[in-house]
Short mmCIF file of N, CA, C and O in Angstrom, two decimals:
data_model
loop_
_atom_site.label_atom_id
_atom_site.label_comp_id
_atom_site.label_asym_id
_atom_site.label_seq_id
_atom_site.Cartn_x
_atom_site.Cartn_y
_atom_site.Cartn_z
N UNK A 5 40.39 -15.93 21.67
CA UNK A 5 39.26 -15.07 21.85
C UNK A 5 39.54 -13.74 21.16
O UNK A 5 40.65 -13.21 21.15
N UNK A 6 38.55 -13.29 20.63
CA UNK A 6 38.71 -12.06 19.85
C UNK A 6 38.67 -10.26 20.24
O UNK A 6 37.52 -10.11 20.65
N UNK A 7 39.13 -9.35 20.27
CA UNK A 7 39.51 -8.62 20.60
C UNK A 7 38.02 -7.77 20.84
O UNK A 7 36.90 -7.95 20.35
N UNK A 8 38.43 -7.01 21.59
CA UNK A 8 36.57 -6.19 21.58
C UNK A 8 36.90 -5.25 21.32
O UNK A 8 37.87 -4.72 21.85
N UNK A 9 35.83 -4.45 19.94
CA UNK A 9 35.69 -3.52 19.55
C UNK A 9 35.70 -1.85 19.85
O UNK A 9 34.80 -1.53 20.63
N UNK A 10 36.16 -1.25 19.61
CA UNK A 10 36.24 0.09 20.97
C UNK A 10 35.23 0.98 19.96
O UNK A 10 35.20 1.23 18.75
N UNK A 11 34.39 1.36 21.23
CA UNK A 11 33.23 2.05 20.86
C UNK A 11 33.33 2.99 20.44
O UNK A 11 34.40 3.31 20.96
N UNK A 12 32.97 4.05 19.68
CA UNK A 12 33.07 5.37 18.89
C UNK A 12 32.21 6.00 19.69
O UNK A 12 32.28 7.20 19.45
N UNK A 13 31.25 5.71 20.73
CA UNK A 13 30.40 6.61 21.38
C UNK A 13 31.02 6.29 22.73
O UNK A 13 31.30 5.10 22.92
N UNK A 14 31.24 7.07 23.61
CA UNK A 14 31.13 6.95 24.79
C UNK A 14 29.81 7.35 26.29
O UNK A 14 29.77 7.33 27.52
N UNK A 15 29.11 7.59 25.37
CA UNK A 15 27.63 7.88 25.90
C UNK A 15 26.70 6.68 26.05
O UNK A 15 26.88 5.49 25.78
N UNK A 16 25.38 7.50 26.66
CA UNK A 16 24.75 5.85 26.66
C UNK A 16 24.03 5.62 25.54
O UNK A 16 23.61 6.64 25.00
N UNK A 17 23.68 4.30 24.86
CA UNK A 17 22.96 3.89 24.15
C UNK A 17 21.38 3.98 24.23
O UNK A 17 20.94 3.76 25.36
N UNK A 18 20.47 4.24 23.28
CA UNK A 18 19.30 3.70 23.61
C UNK A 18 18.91 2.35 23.70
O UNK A 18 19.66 1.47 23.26
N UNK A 19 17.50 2.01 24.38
CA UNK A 19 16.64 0.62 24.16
C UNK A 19 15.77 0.58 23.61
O UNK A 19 14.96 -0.35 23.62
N UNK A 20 15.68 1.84 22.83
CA UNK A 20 14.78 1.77 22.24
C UNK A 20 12.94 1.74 22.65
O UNK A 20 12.02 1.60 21.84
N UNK A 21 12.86 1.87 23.79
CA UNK A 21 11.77 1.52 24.60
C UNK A 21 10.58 2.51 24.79
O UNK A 21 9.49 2.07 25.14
N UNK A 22 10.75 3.77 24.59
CA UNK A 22 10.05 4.78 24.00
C UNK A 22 9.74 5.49 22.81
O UNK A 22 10.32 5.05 21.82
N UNK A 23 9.07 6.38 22.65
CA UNK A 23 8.40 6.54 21.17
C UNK A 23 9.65 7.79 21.16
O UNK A 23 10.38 7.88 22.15
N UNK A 24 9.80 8.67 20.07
CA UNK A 24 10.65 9.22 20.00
C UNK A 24 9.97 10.60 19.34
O UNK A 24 10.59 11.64 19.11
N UNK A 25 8.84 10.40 19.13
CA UNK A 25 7.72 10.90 18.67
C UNK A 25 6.62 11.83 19.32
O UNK A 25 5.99 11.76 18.26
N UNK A 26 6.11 12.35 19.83
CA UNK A 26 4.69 12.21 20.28
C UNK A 26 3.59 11.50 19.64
O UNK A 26 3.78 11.26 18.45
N UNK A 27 2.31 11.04 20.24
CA UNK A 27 1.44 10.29 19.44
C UNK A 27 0.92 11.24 19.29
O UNK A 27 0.30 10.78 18.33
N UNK A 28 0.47 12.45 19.37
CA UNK A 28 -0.45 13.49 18.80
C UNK A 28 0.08 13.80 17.71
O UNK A 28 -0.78 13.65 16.84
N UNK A 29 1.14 14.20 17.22
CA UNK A 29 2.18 14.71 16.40
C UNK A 29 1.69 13.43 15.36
O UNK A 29 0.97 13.75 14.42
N UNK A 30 1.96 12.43 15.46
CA UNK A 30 1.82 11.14 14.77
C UNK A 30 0.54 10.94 13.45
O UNK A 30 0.47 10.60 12.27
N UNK A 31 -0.63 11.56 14.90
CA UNK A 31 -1.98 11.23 14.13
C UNK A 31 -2.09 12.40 13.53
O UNK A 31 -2.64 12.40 12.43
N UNK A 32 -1.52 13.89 14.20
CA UNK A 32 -1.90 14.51 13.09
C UNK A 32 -1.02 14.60 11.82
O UNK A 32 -1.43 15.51 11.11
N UNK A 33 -0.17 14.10 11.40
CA UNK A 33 0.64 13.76 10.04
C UNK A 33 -0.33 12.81 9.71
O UNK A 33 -1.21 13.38 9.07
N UNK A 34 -0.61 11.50 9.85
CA UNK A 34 -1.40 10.37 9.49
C UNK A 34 -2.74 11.62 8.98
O UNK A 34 -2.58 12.14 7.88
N UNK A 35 -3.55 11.89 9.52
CA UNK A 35 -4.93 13.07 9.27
C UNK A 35 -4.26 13.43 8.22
O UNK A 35 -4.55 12.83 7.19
N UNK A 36 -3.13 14.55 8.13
CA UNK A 36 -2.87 15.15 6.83
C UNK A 36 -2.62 14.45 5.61
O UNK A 36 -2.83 15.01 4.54
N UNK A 37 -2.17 13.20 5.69
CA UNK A 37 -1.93 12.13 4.40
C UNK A 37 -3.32 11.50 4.41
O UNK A 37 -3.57 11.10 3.27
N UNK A 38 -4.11 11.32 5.09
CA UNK A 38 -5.36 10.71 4.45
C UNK A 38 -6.56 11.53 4.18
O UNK A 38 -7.62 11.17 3.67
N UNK A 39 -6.17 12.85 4.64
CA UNK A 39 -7.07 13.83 3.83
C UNK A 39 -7.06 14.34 2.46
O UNK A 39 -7.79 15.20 1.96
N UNK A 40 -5.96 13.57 1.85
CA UNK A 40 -5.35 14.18 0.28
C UNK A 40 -5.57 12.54 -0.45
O UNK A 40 -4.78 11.61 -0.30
N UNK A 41 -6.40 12.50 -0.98
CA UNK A 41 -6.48 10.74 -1.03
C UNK A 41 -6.12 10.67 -2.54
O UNK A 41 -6.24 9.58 -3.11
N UNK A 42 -5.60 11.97 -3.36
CA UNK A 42 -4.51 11.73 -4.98
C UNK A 42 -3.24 11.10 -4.69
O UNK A 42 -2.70 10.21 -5.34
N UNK A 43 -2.69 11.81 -3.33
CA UNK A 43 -1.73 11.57 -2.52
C UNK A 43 -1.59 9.96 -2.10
O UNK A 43 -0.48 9.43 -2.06
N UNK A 44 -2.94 9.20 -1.77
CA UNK A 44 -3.12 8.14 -1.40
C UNK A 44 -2.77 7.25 -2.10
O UNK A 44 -1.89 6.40 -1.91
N UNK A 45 -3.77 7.49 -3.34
CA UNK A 45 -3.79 6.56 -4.78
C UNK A 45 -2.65 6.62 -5.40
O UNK A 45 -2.64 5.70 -6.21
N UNK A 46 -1.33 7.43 -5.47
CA UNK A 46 -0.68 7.48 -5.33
C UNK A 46 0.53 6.69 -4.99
O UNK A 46 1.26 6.17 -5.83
N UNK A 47 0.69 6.64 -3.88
CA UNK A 47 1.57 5.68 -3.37
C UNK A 47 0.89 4.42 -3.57
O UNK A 47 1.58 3.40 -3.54
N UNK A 48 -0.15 4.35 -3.73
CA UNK A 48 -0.38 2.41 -3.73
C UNK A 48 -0.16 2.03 -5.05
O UNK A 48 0.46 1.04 -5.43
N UNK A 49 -1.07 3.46 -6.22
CA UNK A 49 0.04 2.76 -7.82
C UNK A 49 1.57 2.50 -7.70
O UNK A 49 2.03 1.67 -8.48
N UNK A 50 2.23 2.98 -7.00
CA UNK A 50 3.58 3.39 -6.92
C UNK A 50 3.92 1.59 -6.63
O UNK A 50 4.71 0.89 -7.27
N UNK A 51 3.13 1.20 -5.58
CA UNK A 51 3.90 -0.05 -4.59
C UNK A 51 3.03 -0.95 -5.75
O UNK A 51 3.77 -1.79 -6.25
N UNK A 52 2.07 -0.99 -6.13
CA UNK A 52 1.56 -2.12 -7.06
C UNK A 52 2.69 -1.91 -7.91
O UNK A 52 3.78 -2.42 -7.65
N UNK A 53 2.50 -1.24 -8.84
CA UNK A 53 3.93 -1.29 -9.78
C UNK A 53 5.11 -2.20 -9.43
O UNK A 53 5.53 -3.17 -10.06
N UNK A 54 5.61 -1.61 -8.18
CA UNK A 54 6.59 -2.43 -7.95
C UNK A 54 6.50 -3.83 -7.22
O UNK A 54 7.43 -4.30 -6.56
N UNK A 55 5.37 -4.38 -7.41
CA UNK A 55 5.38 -6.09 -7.06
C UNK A 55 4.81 -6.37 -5.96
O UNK A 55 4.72 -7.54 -5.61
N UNK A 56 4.20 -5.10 -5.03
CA UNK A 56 3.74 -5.52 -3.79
C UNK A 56 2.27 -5.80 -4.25
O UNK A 56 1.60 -5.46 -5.22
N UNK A 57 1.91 -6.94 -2.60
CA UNK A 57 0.43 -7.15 -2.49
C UNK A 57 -0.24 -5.90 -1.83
O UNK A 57 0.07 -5.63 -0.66
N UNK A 58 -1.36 -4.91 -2.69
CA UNK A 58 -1.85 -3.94 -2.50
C UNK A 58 -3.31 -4.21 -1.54
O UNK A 58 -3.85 -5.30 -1.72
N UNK A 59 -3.75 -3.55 -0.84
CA UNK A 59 -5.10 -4.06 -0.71
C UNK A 59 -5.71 -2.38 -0.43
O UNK A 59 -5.21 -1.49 0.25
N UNK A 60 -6.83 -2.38 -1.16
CA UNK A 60 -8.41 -1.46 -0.98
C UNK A 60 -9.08 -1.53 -0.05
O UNK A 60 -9.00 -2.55 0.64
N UNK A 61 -9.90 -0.58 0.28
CA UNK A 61 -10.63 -0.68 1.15
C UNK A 61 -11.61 0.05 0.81
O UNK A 61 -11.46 1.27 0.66
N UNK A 62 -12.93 -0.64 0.60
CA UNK A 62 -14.78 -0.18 -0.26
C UNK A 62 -15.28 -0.70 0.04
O UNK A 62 -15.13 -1.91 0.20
N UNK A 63 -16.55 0.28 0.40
CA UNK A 63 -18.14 -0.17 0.76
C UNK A 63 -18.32 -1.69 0.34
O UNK A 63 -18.02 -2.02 -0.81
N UNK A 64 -18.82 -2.66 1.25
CA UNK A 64 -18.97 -3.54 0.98
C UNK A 64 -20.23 -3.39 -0.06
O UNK A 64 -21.08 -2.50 0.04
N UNK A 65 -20.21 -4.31 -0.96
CA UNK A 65 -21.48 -4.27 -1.95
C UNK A 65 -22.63 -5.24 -1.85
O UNK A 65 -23.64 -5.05 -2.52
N UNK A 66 -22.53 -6.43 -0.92
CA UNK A 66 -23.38 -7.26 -0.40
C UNK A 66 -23.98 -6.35 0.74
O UNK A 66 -23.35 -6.53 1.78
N UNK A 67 -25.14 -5.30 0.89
CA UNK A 67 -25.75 -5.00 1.83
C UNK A 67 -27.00 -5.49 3.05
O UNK A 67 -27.76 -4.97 3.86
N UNK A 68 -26.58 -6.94 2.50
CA UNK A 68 -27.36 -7.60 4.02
C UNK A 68 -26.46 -7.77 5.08
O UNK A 68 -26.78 -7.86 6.27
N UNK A 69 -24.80 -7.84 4.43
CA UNK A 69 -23.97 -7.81 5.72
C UNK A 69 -23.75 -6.63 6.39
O UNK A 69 -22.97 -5.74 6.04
N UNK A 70 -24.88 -6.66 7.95
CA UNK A 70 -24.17 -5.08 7.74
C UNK A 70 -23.54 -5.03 9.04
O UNK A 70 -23.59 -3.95 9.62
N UNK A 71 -23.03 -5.89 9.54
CA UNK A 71 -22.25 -6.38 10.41
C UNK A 71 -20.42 -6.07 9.77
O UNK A 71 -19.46 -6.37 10.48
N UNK A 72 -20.25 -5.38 8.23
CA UNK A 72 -19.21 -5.59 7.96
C UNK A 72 -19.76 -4.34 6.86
O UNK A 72 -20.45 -4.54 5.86
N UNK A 73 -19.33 -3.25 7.25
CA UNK A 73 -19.75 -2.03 6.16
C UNK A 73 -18.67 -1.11 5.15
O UNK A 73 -18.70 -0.01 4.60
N UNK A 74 -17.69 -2.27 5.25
CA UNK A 74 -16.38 -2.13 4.49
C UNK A 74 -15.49 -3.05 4.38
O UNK A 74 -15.21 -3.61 5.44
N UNK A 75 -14.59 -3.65 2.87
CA UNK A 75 -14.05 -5.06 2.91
C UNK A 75 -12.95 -4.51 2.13
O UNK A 75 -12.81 -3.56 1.36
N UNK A 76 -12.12 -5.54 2.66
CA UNK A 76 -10.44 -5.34 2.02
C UNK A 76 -10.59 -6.13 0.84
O UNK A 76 -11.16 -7.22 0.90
N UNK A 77 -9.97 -5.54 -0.55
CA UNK A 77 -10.04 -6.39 -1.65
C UNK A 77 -8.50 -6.15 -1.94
O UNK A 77 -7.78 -5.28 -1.45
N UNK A 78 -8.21 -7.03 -2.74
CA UNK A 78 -6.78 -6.60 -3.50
C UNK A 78 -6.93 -5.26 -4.53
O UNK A 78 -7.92 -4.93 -5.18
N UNK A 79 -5.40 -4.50 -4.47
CA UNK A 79 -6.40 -3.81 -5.59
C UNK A 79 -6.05 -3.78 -6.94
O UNK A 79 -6.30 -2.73 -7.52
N UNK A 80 -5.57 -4.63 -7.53
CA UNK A 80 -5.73 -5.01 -8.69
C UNK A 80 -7.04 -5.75 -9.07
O UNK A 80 -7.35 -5.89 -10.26
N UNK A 81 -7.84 -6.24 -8.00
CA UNK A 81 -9.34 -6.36 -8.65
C UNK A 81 -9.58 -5.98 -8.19
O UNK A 81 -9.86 -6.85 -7.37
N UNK A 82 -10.08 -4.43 -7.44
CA UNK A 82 -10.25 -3.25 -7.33
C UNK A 82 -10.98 -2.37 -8.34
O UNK A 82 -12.13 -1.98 -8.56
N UNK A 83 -9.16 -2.20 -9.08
CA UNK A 83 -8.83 -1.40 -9.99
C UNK A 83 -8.64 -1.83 -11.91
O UNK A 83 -9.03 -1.25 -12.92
N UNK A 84 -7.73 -3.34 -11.65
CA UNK A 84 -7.61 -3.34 -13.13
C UNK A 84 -7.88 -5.01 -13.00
O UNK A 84 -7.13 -5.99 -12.93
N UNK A 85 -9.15 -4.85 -13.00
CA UNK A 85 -9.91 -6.58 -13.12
C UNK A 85 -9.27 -7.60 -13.33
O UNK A 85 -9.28 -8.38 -14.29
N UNK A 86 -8.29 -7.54 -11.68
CA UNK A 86 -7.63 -8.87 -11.74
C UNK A 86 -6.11 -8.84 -12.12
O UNK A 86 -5.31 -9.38 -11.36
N UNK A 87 -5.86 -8.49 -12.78
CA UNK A 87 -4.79 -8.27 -13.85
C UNK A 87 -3.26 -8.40 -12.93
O UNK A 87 -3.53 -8.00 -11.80
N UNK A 88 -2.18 -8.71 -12.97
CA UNK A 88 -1.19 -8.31 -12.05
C UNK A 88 -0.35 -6.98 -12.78
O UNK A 88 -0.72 -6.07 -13.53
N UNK A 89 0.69 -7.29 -12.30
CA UNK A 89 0.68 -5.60 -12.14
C UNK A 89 1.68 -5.24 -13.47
O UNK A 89 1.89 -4.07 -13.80
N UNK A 90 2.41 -6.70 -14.36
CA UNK A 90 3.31 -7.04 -15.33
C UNK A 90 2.16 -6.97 -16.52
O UNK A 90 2.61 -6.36 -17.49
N UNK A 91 1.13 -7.31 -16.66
CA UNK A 91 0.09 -6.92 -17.88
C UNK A 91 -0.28 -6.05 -18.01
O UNK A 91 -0.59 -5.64 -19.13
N UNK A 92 -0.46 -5.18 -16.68
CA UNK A 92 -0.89 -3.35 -16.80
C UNK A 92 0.10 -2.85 -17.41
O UNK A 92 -0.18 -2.04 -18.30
N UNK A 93 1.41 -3.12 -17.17
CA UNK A 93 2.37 -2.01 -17.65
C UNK A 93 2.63 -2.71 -18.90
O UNK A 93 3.51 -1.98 -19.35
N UNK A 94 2.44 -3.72 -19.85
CA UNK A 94 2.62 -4.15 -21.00
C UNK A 94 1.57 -3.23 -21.77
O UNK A 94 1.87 -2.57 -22.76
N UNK A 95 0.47 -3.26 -21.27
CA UNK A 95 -0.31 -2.61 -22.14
C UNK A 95 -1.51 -3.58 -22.58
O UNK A 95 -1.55 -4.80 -22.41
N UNK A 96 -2.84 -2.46 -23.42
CA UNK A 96 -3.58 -3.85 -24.18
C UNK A 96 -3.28 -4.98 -25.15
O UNK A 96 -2.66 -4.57 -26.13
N UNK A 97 -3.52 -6.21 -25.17
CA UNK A 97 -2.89 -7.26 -26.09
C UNK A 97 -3.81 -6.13 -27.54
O UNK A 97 -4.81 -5.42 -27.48
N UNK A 98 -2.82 -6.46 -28.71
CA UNK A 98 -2.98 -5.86 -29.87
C UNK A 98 -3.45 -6.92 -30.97
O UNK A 98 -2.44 -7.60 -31.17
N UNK A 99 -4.26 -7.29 -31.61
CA UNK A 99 -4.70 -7.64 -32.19
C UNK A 99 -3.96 -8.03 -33.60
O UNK A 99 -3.40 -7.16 -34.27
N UNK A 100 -3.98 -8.87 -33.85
CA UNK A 100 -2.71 -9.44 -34.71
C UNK A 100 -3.90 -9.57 -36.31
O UNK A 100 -4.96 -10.18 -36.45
N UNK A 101 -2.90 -8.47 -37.56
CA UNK A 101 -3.80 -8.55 -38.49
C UNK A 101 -4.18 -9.86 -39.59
O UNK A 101 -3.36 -10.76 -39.76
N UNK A 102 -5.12 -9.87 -40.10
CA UNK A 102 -5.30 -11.40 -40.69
C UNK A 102 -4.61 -10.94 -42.30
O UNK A 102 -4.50 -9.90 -42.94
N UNK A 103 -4.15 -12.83 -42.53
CA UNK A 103 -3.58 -12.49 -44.12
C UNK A 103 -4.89 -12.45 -45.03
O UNK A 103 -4.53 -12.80 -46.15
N UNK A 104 -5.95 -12.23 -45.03
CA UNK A 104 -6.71 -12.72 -45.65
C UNK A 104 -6.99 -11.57 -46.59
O UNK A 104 -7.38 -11.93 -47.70
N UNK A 105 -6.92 -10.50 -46.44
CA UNK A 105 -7.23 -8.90 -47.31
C UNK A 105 -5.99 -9.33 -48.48
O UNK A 105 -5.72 -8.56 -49.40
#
């Protein structure tokens, strides 16, 4: 049987079981980041770039549903029609010249 580890703390541990936070404190940071929405667009170019699934959130454009007055899209068809996020940063395909001149 293996020896047991000797603790570096002699205090008590948490459980983690409370917020560590206040929730007022919480929402108003959350309020201040979604009132700056450069700030917003922002971080989601940031995470598309790097490979994540992004999703939007816009007026739905079918207005008979109005049971649903806003829809999650990805936002690469959003933003760059579809496209993933390895063709945006390549750039436009370039047009290859003909021998014919």
């Amino acid at each position: 049987m293996g020896k047991k580890k000797k603790s570096s703390s002699t205090g008590i541990t948490s459980k983690g079981e409370r917020r560590n936070v206040a929730r007022s404190t919480v929402k108003a940071m959350r309020r201040d980041y979604k009132d700056n929405p450069s700030r917003v667009m922002a971080n989601k170019m940031e995470a598309f770039f790097k490979g994540f699934n992004v999703t939007d959130t816009i007026d739905n454009p079918n207005t008979n549903e109005t049971n649903k007055r806003y829809i999650k899209v990805r936002f690469q068809d959003a933003h760059f029609k579809g496209r993933d996020y390895k063709t945006v940063l390549t750039g436009p395909k370039q047009k290859k010249a003909q021998a014919d001149d």
